[in-house]
Coordinates of C-alpha atoms in Angstrom, one line a residue:
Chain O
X16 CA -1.7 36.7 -18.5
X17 CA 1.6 37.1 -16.2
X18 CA 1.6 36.4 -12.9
X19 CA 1.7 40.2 -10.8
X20 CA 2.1 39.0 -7.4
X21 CA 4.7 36.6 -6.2
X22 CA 3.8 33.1 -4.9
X23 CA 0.6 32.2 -6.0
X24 CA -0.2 29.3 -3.6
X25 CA -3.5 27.4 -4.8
X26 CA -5.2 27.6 -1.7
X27 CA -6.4 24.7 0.2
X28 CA -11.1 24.2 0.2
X29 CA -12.4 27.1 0.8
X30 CA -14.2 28.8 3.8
X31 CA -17.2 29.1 1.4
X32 CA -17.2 24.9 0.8
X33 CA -16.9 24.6 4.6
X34 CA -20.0 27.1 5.3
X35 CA -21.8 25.4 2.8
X36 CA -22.3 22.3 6.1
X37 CA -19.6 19.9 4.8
X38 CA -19.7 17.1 7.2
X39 CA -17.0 16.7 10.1
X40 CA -15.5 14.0 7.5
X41 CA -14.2 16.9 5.0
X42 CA -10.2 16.5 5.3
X43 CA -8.1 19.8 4.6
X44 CA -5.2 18.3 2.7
X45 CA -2.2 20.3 1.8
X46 CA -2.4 20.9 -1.5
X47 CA -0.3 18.3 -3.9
X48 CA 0.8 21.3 -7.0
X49 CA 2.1 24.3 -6.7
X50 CA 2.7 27.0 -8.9
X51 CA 6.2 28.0 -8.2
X52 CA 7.2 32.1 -7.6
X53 CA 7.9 33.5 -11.2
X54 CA 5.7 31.6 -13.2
X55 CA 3.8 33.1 -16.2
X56 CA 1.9 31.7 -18.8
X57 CA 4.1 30.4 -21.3
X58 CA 7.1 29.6 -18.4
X59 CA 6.3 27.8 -15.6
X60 CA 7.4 25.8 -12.7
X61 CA 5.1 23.7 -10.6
X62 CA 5.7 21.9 -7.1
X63 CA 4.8 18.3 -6.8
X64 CA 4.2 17.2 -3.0
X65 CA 4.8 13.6 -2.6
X66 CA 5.6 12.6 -6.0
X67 CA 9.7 11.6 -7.1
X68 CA 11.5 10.3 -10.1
X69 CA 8.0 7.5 -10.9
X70 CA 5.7 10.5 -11.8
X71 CA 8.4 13.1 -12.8
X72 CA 10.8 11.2 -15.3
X73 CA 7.8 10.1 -17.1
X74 CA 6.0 13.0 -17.3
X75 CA 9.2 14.9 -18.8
X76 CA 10.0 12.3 -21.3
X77 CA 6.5 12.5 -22.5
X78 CA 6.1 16.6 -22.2
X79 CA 9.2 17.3 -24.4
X80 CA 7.9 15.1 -26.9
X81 CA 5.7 18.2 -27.7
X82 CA 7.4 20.3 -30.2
X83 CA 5.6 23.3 -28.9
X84 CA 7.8 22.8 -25.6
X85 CA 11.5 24.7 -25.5
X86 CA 12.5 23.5 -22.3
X87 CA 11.3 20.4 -19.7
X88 CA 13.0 19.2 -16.8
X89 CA 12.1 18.0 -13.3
X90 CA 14.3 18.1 -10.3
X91 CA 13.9 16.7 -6.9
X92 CA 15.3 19.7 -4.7
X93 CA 16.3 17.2 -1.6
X94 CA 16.2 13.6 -1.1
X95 CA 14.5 14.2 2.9
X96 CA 11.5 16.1 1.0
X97 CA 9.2 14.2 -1.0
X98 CA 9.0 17.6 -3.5
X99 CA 9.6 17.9 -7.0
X100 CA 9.9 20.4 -9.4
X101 CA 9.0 20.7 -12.9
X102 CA 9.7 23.4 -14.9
X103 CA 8.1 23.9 -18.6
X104 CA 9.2 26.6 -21.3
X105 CA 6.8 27.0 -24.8
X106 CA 7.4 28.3 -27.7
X107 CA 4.8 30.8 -29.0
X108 CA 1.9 32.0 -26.5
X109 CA 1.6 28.3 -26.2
X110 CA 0.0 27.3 -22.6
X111 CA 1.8 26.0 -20.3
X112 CA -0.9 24.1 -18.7
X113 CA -2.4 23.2 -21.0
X114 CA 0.9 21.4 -22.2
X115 CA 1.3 19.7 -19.2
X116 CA -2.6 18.7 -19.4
X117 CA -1.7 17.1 -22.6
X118 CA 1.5 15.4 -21.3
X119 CA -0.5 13.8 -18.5
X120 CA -3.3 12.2 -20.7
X121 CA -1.0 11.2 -22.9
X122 CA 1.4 9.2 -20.6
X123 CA -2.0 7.3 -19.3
X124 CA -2.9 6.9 -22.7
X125 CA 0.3 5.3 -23.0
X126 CA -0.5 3.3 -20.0
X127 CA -3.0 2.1 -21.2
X128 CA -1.9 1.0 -24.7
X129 CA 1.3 -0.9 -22.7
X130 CA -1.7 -2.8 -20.2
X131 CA -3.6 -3.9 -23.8
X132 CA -0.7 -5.3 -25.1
X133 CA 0.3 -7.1 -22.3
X134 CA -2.9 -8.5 -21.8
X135 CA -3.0 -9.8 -25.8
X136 CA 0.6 -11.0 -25.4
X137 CA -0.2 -12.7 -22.1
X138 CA -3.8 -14.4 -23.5
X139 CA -1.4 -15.7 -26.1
X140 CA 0.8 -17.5 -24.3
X141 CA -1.9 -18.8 -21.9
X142 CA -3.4 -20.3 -24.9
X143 CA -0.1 -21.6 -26.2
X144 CA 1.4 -22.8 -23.1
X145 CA -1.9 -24.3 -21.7
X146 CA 0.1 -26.4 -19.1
X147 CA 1.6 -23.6 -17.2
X148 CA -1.9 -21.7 -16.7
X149 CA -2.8 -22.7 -13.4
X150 CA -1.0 -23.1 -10.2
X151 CA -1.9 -26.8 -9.8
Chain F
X5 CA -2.1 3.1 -31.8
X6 CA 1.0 4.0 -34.4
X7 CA 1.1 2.6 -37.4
X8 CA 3.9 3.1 -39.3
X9 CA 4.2 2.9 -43.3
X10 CA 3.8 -0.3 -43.9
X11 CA 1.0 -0.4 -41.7
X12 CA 2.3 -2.6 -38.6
X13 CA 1.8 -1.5 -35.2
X14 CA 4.9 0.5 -34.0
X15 CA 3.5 1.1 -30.6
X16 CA 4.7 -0.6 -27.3
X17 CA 5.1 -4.3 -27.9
X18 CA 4.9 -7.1 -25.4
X19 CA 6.3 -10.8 -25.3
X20 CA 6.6 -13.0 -23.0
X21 CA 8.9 -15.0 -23.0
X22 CA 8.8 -17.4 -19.7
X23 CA 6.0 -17.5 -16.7
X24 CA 5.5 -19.8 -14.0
X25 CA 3.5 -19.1 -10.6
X26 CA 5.6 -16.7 -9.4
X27 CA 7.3 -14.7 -11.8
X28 CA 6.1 -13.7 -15.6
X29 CA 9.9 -13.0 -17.5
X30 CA 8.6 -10.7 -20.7
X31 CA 10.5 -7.9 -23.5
X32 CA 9.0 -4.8 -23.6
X33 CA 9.7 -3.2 -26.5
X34 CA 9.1 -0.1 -28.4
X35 CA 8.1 2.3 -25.2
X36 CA 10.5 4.6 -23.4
X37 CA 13.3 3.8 -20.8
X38 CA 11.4 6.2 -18.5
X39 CA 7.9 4.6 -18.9
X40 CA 9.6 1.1 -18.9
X41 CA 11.3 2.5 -15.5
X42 CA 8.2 4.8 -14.1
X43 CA 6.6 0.8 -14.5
X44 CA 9.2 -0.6 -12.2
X45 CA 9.2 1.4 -9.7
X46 CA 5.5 1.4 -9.2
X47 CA 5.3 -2.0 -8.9
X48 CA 7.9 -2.5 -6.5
X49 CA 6.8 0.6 -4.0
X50 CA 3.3 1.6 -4.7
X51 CA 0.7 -1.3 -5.1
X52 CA -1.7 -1.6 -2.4
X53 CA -1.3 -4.8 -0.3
X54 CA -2.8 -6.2 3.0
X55 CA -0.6 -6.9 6.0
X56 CA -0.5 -6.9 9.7
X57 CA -0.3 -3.3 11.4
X58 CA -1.2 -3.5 14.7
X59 CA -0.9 -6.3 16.8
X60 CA -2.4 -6.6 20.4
X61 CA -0.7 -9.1 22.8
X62 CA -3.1 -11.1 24.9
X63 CA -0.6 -13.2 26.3
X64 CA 3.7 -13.7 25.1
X65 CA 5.8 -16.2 27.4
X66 CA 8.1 -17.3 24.3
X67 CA 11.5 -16.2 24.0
X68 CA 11.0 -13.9 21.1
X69 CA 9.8 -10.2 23.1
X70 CA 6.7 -8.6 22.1
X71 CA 8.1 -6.0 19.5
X72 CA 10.0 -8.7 17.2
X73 CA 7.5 -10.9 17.2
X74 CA 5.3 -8.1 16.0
X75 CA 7.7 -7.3 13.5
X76 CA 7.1 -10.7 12.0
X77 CA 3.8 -11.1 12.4
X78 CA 4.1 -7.9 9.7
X79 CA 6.3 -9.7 7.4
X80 CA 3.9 -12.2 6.9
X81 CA 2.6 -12.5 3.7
X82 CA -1.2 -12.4 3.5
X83 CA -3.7 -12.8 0.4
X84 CA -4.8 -9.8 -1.5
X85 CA -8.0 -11.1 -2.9
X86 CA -9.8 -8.2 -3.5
X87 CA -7.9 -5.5 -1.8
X88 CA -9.0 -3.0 -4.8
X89 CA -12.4 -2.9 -2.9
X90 CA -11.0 -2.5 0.7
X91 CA -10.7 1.4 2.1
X92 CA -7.4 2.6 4.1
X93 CA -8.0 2.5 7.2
X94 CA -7.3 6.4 7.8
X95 CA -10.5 6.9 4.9
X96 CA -13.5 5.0 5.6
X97 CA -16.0 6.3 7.5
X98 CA -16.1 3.4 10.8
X99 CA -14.8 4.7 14.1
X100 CA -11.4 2.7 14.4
X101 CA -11.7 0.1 12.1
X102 CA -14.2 -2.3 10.7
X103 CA -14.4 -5.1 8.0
X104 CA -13.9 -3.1 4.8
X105 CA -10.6 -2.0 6.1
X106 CA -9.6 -4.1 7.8
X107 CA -8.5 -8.0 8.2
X108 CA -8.7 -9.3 11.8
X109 CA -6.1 -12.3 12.5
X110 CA -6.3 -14.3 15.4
X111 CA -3.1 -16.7 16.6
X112 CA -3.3 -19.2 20.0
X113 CA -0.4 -21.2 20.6
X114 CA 1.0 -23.5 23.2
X115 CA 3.2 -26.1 24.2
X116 CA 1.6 -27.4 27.5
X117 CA 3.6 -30.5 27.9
X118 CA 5.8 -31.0 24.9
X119 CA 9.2 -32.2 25.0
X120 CA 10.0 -30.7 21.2
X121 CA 9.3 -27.2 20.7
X122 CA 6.1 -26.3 19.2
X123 CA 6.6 -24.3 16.0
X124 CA 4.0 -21.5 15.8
X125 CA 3.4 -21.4 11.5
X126 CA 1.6 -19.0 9.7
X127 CA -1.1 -21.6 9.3
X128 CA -2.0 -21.0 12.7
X129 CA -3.3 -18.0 11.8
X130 CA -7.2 -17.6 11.9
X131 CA -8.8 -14.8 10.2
X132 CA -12.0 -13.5 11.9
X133 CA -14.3 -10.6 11.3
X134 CA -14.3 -7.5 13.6
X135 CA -17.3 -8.8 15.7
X136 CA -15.6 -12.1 16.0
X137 CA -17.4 -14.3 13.6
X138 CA -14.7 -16.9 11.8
X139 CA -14.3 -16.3 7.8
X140 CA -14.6 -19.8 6.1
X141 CA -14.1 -20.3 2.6
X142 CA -15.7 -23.3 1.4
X143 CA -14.0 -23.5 -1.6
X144 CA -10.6 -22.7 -0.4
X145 CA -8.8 -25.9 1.4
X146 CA -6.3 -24.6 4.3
X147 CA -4.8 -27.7 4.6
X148 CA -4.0 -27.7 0.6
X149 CA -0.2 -26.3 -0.3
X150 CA 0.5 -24.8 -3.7
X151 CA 3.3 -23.3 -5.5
X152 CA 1.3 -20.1 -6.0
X153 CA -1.9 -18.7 -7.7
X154 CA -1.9 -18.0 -11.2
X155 CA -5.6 -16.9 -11.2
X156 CA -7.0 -13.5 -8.7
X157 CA -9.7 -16.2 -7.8
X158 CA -7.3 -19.4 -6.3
X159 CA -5.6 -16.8 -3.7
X160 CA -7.5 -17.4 -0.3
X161 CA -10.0 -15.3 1.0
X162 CA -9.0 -11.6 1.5
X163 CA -6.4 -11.5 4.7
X164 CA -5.6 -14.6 5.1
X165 CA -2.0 -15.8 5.5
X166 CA -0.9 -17.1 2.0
X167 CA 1.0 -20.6 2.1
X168 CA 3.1 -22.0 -0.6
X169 CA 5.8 -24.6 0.7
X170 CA 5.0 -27.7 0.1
X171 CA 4.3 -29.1 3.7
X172 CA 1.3 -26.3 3.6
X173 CA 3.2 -24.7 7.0
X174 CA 3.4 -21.2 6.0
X175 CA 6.1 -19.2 7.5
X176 CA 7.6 -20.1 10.8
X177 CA 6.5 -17.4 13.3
X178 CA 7.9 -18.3 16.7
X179 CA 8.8 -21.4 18.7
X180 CA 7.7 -22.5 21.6
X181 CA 9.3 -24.6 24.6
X182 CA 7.2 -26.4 27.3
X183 CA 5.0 -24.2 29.7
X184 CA 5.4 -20.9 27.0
X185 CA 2.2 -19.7 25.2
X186 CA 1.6 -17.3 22.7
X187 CA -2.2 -15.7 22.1
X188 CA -2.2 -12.1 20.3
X189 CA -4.4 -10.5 18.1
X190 CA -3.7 -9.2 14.6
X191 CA -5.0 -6.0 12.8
X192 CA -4.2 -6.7 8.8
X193 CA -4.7 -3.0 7.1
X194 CA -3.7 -1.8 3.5
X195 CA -1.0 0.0 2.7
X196 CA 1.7 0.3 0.2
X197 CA 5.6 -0.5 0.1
X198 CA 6.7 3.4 0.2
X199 CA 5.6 3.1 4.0
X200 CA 6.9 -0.3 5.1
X201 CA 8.3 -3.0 3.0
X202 CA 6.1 -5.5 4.4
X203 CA 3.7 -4.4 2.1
X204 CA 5.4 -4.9 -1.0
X205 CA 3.9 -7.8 -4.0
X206 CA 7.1 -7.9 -5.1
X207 CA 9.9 -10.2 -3.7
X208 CA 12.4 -8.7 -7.2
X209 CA 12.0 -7.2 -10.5
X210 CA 15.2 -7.9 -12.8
X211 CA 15.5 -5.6 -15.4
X212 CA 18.1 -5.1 -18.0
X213 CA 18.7 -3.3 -21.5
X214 CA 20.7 -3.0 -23.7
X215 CA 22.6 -6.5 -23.2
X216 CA 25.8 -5.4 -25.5
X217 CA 26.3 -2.3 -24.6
X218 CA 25.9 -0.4 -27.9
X219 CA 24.5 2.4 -26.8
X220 CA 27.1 3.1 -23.8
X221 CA 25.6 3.2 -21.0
X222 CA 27.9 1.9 -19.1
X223 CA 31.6 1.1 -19.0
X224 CA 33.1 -1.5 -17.8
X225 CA 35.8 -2.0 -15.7
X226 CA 38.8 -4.9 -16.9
X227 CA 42.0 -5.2 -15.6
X228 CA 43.7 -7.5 -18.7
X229 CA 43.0 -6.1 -21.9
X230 CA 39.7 -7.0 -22.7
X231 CA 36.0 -6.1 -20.8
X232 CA 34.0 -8.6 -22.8
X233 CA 36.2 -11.4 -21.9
X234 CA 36.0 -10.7 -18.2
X235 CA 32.4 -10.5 -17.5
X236 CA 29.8 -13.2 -18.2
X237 CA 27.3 -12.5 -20.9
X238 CA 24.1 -12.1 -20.0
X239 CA 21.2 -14.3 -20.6
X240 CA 19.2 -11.5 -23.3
X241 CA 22.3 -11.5 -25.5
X242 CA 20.4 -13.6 -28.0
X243 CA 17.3 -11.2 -27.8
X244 CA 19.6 -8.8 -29.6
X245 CA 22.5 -8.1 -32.2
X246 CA 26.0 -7.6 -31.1
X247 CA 27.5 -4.2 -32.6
X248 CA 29.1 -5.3 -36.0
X249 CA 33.5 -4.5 -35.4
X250 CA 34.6 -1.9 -36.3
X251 CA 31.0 -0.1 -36.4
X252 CA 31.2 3.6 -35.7
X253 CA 29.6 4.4 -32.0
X254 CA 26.0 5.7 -32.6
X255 CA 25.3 8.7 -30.4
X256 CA 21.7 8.9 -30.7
X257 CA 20.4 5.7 -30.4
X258 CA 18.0 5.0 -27.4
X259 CA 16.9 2.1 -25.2
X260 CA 14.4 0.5 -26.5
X261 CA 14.0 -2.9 -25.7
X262 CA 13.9 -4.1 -22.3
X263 CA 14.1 -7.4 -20.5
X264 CA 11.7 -7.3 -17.5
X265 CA 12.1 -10.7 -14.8
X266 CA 9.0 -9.7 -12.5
X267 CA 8.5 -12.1 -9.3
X268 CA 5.7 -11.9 -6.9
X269 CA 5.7 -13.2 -2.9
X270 CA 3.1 -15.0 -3.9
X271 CA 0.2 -12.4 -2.5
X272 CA -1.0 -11.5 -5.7
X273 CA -0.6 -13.2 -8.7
X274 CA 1.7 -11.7 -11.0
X275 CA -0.1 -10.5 -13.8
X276 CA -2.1 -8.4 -11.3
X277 CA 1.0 -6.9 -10.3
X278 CA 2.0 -5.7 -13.4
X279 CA -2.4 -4.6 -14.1
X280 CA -2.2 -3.1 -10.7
X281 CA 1.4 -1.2 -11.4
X282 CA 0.0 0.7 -14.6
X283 CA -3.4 1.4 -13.4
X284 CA -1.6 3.1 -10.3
X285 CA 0.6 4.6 -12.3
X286 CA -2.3 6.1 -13.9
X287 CA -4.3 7.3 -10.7
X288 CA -1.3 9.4 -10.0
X289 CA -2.0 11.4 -13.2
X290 CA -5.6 11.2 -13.0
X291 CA -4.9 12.9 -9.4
X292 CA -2.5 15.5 -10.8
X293 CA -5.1 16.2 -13.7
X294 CA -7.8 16.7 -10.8
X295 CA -5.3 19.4 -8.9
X296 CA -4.6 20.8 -12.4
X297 CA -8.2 21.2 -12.9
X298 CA -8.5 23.9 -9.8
X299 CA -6.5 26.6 -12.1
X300 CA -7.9 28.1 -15.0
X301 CA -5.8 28.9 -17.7
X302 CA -3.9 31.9 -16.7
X303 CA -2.8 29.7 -13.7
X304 CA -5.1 31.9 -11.2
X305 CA -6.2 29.7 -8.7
X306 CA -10.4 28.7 -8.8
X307 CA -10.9 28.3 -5.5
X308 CA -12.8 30.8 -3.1
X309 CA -13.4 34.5 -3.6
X310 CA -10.4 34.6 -6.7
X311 CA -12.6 32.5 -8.6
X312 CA -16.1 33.5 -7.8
X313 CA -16.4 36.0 -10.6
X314 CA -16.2 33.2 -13.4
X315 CA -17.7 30.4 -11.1
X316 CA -20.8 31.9 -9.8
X317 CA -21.8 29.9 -6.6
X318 CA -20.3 26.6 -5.5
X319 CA -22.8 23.8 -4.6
X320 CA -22.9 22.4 -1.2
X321 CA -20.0 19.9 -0.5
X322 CA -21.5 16.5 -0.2
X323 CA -20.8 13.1 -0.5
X324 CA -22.8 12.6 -4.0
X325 CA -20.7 15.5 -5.7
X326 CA -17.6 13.6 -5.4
X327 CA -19.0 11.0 -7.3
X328 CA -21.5 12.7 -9.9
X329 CA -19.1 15.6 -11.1
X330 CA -16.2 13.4 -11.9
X331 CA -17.6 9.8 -13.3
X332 CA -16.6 6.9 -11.2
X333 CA -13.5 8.3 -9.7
X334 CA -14.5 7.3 -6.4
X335 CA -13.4 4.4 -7.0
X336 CA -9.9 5.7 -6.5
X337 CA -11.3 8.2 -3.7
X338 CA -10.3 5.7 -1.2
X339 CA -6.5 4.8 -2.4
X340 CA -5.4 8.6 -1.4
X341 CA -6.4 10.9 1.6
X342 CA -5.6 13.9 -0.8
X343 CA -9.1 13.1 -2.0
X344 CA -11.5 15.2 0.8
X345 CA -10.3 17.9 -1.3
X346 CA -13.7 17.1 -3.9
X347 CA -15.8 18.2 -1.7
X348 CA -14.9 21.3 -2.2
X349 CA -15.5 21.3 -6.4
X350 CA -17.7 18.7 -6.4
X351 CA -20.1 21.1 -8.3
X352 CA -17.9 23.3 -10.7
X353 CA -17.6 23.1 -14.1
X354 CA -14.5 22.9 -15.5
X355 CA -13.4 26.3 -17.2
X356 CA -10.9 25.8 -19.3
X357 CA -11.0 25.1 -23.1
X358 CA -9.6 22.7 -25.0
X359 CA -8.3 23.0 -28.3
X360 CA -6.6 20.5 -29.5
X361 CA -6.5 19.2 -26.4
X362 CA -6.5 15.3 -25.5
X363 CA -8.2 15.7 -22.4
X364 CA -11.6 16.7 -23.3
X365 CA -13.0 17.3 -19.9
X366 CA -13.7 15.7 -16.5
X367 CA -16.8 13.8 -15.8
X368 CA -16.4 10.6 -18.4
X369 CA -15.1 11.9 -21.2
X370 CA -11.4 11.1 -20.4
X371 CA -9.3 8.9 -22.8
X372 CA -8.5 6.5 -20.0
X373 CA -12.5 6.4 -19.0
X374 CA -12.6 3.1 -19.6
X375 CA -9.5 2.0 -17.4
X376 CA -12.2 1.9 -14.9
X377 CA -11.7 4.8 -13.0

């Protein structure tokens, strides 16, 4: 389904949540992605608030190791902003978000594959190097 | 896990290679330059620490004016025992502040009839709770010095100033001459590097690839005729092969090994670091997953009268929907304020399908579930 309208801002909580009798603790944050003017299905470009090259480089490695993806990049449109864009192309009626879904569980699967090791690898050496364990 | 044809593991490999107190020097090998970097960068800029924020003066008649010896006081590092379990400040629910978010730190000095000037050290530091009451810690020994903490459990109490030269001192905050007193009180908060460098873990993070240059990445500058005999080797060279002579240059290749020197301050022990710089690394997906979740699809937004056609009423915002819909992400509800935004979905189901997807669907059934978030 292609976008009809231009910007298509995902709106902030809704008057419906705060009529609902949230508490006077309910924050209204600005909302951290944006789907970017132009965007369809299978092209897309979202907005990242506060997020820079940790999040984005990452992410794009891992999304164009999808072969349904034609095109990934991320760009950080000015240093001053904390904003940046990342733009995904598919092949073949293939979602973009769901693509980028997958990209993100992956790189935390990854994550987490990196931590295991590193925790065998470092139980290792505890065990081997017994002396240098403790601080004292 | 890959396993390739011979059926070893061709995933991300770890070594150590060298630790002490302070630093942990290991190879990561087999991951990606950008996940091996994405690492870095968390750890030096985004791992939730404890140090001074606010400081009241009660009394200053040293040399050093109010403002720079607040700017030290902030600079000093303190332990981070725990500091998973503490709120920010600007989320928990107290009026100001109160003991889960914050560390109260208490400093009296004076020289009243000294000839030598008193030095003010870290170790004069007393940590309190908000209502005055002093925190003791039996098992921890003030007067002990160490080199560091290898173990979560040897760093003293949450908050309190972390010593490791050998006279057990601390850092030197101020001096003070005859007659000239000093008696302030210190708020300790969390917060991460990205907002003041005080509250970095890290004191460096070397990190190198690619020690012979094979795959170009670099040129290097020479003024005789030869780079390689003006510029030292570095100390991986052994962890890899030089490029045979006269091999052709391989344009494809990519960084795949990498030589990671991590060093702490001290506050948190480094292995922690490096636990604390993934599993961050992985909130920030987990958050961008949970924004991602608000669309549908067709990239229509959910929220409000757009959505109401698929999503039938929305349940009443309330503290327990943050929690039941979504597992045990509150956990992580406190590390970013972006996170009053679950109130408002705290009751929706999520609507989009997933074929082949990874991510099979909020509320427990993540891959990472069991990172403990």
């Amino acid at each position: 389904m292609a976008q009809t309208d231009g910007d298509r801002e995902m709106a902030d909580a809704t008057a419906g949540a705060d009529a609902n009798g949230a508490d006077g603790e309910f924050v209204r944050e600005k909302q951290q992605l944006r789907l970017l003017p132009g965007s369809t299905d299978t092209a897309a470009s979202f907005a990242f608030e506060k997020e820079d090259h940790t999040l984005g480089n990452a992410l794009r490695y891992m999304i164009m190791k999808n072969p349904d993806v034609e095109f990934c990049g991320y760009s950080i449109p000015h240093p001053s902003e904390t904003v940046m864009n990342l733009r995904i192309q598919t092949w073949d009626n293939v979602s973009v978000f769901d693509v980028l879904r997958r990209g993100l569980s992956d790189l935390a699967d990854l994550c987490d594959v990196v931590e295991d090791k590193f925790t065998v690898a470092r139980d290792e050496f505890n065990t081997a190097h017994p002396d240098r364990v403790a601080s004292k | 896990m890959d396993y390739g044809v011979d059926g070893e593991d061709t995933g991300p490999r770890v070594t150590i290679r060298r630790t002490n107190e302070t630093t942990i020097d290991f190879m990561l090998s087999s991951t990606s330059l950008s996940l091996a970097n994405s690492l870095r960068r968390t750890m030096l800029a985004e791992i939730p620490t404890i140090a001074i924020d606010l400081v009241e003066i009660e009394g200053n008649t040293s040399v050093l004016p109010d403002e720079f010896l607040a700017h030290r006081l902030g600079l000093i590092p303190l332990s981070t025992r725990n500091v998973e379990d503490m709120l920010y400040t600007r989320d928990c629910t107290c009026e100001e502040f109160c003991d889960n978010c914050a560390v109260i730190l208490r400093l009296h000095a004076a020289n009243r009839n000294s000839d030598e000037n008193v030095k003010v050290f870290a170790k004069d530091l007393f940590a309190e709770t908000v209502t005055g009451q002093p925190i003791q810690d039996s098992r921890y020994q003030r007067n002990g010095a160490t080199n560091g903490f290898g173990e979560a459990d040897e760093l003293p109490p949450r908050g309190q100033p972390v010593i490791m030269d050998p006279k057990g001192n601390g850092s030197l905050i101020c001096q003070l001459r005859r007659g000239q007193e000093l008696r302030v009180r210190c708020i300790a908060k969390k917060g991460i590097a990205k907002e003041h460098a005080k509250w970095a873990p890290t004191a460096a993070i070397g990190f190198e690839y690619d020690p012979h240059n094979k795959l170009r990445h670099t040129t290097l500058w020479y003024e005789g005729d030869n780079a390689k005999e003006e510029w030292p080797e570095s100390k991986n060279i052994n962890w890899e092969e030089p490029a045979p002579d006269g091999e052709a240059f391989r344009y494809d290749s990519e960084p795949t090994q990498f030589y990671v020197n991590l060093e702490g301050t001290g506050v948190m022990p480094p292995d922690q670091i490096l636990h604390a710089g993934i599993k961050t690394l992985q909130q920030k997906l987990a958050t961008v997953i949970q924004q991602l979740s608000t669309t549908t699809d067709s990239g229509h937004e959910l929220n409000g009268a757009a959505g109401d056609a698929g999503m039938g009423g929305m349940s009443p915002p309330d503290a327990a929907a943050n929690g039941t819909a979504y597992g045990n992400q509150t956990t992580y509800g406190n590390q970013t304020p972006g996170y009053g935004q679950q109130t408002a979905y705290g009751g929706q189901t999520p609507a989009y399908p997933a074929p082949g997807s990874v991510y099979g669907g909020m509320g427990g059934a993540t891959p990472y579930g069991r990172s403990g978030y």
